[in-house]
PDB file of C-alpha atoms in Angstrom:
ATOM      1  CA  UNK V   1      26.665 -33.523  38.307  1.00  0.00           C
ATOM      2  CA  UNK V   2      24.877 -30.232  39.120  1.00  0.00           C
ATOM      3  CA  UNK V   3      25.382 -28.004  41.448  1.00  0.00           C
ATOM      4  CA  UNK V   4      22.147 -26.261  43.588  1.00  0.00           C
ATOM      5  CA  UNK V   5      23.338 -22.670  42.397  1.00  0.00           C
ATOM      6  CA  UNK V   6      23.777 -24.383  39.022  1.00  0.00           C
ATOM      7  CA  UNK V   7      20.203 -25.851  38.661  1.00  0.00           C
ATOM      8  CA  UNK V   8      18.518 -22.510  40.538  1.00  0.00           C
ATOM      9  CA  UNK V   9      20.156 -20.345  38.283  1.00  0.00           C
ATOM     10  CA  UNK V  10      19.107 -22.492  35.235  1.00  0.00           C
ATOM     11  CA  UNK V  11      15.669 -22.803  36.267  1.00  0.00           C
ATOM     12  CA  UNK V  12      15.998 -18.923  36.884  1.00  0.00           C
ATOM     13  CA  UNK V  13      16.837 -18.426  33.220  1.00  0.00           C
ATOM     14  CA  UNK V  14      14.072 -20.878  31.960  1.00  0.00           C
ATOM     15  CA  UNK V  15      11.520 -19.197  33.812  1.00  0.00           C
ATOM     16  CA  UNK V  16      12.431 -15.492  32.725  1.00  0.00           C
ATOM     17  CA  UNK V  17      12.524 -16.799  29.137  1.00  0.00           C
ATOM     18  CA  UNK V  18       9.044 -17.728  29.617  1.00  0.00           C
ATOM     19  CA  UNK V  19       8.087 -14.777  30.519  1.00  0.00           C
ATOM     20  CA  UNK V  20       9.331 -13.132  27.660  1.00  0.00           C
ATOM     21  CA  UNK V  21       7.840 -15.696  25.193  1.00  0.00           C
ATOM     22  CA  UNK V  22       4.653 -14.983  26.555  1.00  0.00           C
ATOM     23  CA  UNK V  23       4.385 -11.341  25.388  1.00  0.00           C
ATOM     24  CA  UNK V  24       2.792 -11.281  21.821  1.00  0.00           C
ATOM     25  CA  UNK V  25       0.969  -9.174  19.710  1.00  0.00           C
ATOM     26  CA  UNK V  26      -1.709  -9.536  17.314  1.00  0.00           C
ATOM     27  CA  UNK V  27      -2.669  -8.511  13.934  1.00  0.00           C
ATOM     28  CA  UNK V  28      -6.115  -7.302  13.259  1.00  0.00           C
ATOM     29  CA  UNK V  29      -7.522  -6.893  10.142  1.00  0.00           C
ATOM     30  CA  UNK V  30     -10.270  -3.636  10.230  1.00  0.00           C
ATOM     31  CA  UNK V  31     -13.684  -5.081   8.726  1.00  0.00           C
ATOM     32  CA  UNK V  32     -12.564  -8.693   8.730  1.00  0.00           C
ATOM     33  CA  UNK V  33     -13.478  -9.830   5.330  1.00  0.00           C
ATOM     34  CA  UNK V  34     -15.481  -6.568   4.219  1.00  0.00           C
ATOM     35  CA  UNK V  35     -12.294  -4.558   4.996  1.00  0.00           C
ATOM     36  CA  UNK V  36     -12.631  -0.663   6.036  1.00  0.00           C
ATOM     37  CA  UNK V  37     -16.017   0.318   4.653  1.00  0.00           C
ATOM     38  CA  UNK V  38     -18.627   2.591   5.246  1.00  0.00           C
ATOM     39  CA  UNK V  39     -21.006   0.449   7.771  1.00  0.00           C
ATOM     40  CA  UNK V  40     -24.735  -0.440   7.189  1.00  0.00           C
ATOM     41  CA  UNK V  41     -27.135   1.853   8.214  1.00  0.00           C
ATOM     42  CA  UNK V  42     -28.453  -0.305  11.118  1.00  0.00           C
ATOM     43  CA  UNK V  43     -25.050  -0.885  12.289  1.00  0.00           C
ATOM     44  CA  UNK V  44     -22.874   2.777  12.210  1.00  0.00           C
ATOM     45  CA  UNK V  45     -21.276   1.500  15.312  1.00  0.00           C
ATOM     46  CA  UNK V  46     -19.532  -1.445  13.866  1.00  0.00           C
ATOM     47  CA  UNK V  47     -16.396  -0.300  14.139  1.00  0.00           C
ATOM     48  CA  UNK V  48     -16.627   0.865  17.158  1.00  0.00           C
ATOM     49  CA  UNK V  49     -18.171  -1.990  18.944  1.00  0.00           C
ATOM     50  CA  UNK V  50     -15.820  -4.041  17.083  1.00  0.00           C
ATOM     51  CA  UNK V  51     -12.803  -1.811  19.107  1.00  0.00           C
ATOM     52  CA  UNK V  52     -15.042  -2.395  22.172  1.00  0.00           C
ATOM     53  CA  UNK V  53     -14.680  -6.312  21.809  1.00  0.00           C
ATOM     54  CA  UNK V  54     -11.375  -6.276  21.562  1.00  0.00           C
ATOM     55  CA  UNK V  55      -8.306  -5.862  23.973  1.00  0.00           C
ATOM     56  CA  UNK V  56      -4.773  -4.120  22.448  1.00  0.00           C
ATOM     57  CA  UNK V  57      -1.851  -4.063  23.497  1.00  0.00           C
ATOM     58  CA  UNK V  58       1.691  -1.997  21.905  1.00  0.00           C
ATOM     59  CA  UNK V  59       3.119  -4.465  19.189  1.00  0.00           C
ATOM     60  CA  UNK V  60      -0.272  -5.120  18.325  1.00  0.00           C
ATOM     61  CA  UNK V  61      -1.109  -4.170  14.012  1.00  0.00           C
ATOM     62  CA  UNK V  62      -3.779  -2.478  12.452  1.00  0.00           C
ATOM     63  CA  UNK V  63      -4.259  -3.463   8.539  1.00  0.00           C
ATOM     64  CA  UNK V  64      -7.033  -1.385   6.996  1.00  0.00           C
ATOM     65  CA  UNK V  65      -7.795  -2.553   3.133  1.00  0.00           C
ATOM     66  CA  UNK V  66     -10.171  -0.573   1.008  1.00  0.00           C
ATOM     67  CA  UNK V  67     -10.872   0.136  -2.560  1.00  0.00           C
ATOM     68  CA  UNK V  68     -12.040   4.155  -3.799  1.00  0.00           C
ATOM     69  CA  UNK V  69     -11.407   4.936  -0.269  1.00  0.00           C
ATOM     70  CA  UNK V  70      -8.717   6.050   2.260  1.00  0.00           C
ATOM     71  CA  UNK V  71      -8.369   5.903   6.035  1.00  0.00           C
ATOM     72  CA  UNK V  72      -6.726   8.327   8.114  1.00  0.00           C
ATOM     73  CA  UNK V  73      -5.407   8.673  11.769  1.00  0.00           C
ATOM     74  CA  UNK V  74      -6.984  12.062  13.150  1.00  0.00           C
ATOM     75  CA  UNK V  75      -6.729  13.879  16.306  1.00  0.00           C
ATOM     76  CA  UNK V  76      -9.890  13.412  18.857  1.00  0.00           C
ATOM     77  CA  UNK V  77     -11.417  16.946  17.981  1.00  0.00           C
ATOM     78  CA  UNK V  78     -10.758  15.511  14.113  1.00  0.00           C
ATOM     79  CA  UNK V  79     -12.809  12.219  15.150  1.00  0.00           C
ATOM     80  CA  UNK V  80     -15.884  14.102  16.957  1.00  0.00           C
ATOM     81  CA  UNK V  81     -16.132  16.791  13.933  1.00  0.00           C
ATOM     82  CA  UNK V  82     -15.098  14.375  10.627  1.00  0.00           C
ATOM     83  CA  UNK V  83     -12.693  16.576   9.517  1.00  0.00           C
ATOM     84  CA  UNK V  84      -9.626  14.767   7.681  1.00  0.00           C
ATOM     85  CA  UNK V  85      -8.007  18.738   8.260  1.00  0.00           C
ATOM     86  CA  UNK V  86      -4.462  16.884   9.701  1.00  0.00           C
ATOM     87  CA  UNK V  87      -4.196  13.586   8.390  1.00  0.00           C
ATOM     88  CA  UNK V  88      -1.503  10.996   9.156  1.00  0.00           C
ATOM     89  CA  UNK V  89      -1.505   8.379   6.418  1.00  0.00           C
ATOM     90  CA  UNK V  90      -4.041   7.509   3.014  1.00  0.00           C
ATOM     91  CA  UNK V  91      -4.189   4.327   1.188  1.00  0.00           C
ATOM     92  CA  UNK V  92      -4.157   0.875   2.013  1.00  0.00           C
ATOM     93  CA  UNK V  93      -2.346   1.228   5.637  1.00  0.00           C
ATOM     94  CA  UNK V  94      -1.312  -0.840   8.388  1.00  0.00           C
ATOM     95  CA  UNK V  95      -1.091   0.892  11.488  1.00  0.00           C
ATOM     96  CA  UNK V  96       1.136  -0.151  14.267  1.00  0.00           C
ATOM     97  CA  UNK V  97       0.223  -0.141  17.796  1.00  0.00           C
ATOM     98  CA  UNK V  98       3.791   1.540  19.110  1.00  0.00           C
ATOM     99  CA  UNK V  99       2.489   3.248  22.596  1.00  0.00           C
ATOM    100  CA  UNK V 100       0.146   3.196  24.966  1.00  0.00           C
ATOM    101  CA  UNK V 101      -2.230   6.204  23.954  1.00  0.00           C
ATOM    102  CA  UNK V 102      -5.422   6.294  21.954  1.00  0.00           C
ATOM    103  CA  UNK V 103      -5.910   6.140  18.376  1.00  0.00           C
ATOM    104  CA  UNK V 104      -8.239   8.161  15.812  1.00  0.00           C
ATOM    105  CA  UNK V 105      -9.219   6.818  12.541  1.00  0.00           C
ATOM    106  CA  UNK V 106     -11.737   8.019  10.047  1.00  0.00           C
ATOM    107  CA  UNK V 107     -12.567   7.501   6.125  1.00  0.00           C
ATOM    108  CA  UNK V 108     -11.244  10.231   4.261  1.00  0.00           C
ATOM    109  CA  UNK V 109     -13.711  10.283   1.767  1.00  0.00           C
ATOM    110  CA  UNK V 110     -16.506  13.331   2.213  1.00  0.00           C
ATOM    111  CA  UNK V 111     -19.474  11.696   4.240  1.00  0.00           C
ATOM    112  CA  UNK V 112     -18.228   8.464   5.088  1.00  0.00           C
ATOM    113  CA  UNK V 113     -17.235   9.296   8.728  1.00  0.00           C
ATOM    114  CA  UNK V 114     -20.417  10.602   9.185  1.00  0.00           C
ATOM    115  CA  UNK V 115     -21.942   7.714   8.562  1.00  0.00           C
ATOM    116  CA  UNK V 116     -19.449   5.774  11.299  1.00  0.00           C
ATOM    117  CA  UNK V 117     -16.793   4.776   9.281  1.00  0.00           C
ATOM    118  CA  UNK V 118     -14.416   5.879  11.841  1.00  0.00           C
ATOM    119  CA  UNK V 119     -12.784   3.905  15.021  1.00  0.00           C
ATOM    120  CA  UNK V 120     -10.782   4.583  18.049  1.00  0.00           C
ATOM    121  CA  UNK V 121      -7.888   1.978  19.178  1.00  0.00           C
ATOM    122  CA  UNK V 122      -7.278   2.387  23.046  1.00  0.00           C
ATOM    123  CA  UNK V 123      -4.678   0.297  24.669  1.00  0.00           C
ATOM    124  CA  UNK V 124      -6.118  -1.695  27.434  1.00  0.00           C
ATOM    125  CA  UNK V 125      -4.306  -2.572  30.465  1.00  0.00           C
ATOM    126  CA  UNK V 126      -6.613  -3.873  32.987  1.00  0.00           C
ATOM    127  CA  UNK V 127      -9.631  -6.405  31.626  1.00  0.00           C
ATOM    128  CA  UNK V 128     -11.692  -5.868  34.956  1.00  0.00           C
ATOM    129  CA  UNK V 129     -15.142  -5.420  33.993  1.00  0.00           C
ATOM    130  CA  UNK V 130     -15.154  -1.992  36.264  1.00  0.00           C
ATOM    131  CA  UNK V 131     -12.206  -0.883  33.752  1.00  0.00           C
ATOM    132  CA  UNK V 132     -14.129  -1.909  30.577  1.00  0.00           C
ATOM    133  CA  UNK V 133     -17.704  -0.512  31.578  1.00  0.00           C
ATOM    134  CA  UNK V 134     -15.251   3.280  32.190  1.00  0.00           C
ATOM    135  CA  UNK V 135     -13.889   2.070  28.834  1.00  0.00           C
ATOM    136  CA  UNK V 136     -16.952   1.896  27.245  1.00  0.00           C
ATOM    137  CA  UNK V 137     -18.416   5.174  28.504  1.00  0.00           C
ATOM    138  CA  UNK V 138     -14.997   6.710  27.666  1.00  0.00           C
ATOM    139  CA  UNK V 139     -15.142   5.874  24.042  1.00  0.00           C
ATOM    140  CA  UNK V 140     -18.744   6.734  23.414  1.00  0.00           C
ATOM    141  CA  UNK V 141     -17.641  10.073  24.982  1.00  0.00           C
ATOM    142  CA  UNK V 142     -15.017  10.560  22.763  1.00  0.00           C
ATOM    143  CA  UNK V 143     -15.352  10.334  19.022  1.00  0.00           C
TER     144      UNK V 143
END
């Protein structure tokens, strides 16, 4: 039979092993089935709005597919201008979430980012909706 420090400290390990199991991350595929492309006309925000929709977290993956194109992570001033000047990574890529700081993507190929193929991954902490409406008006601010 059990003791009461046996059974507490048991239920003690259950319950931080929970814990721990219920940390996971995601992986997103960028463009869903029409993979990283340059957006419709009508819709040059796609990307962004897609980011908007979403909530990340570190461990969380970034695939971005393509064909005759190229993706690259950018610094913000990179993002606002288009320029692919200092660029990270080309080809098919998947992107991994490892800290808690903002991420700039844009197409590498000349006038695609200009016509919004280009995306910002912010980890979110808080899903208040006072946080995401600052979130919102953050990212529109910055790329």
């Amino acid at each position: 039979m059990s003791t009461p420090k046996q059974k507490s400290l048991f239920l003690a390990v259950i319950f931080t092993s929970l814990r721990y199991l219920s940390v996971y991350s995601f992986e997103y595929q960028i463009g869903g089935n029409e993979n990283w492309v340059v957006p419709p006309a009508i819709d040059t925000r796609i990307y962004v709005d897609w980011a908007l929709g979403n909530r990340f977290q570190v461990g969380d993956t970034f695939s971005f597919n393509f064909l005759g194109d190229s993706v690259m992570k950018v610094r913000v001033e990179d993002c606002k201008k288009c320029h692919s000047r200092h660029p990270n990574f080309f080809s098919n890529t998947v992107y991994h979430l490892n800290y808690p700081a903002s991420s700039y993507f844009i197409s590498g190929v000349s006038g695609h980012c200009e016509k919004g193929q280009r995306m910002i991954i912010i980890k979110v902490i808080s899903t208040d909706q006072e946080t995401n409406s600052s979130l919102q008006l953050f990212l529109l601010q910055e790329c």
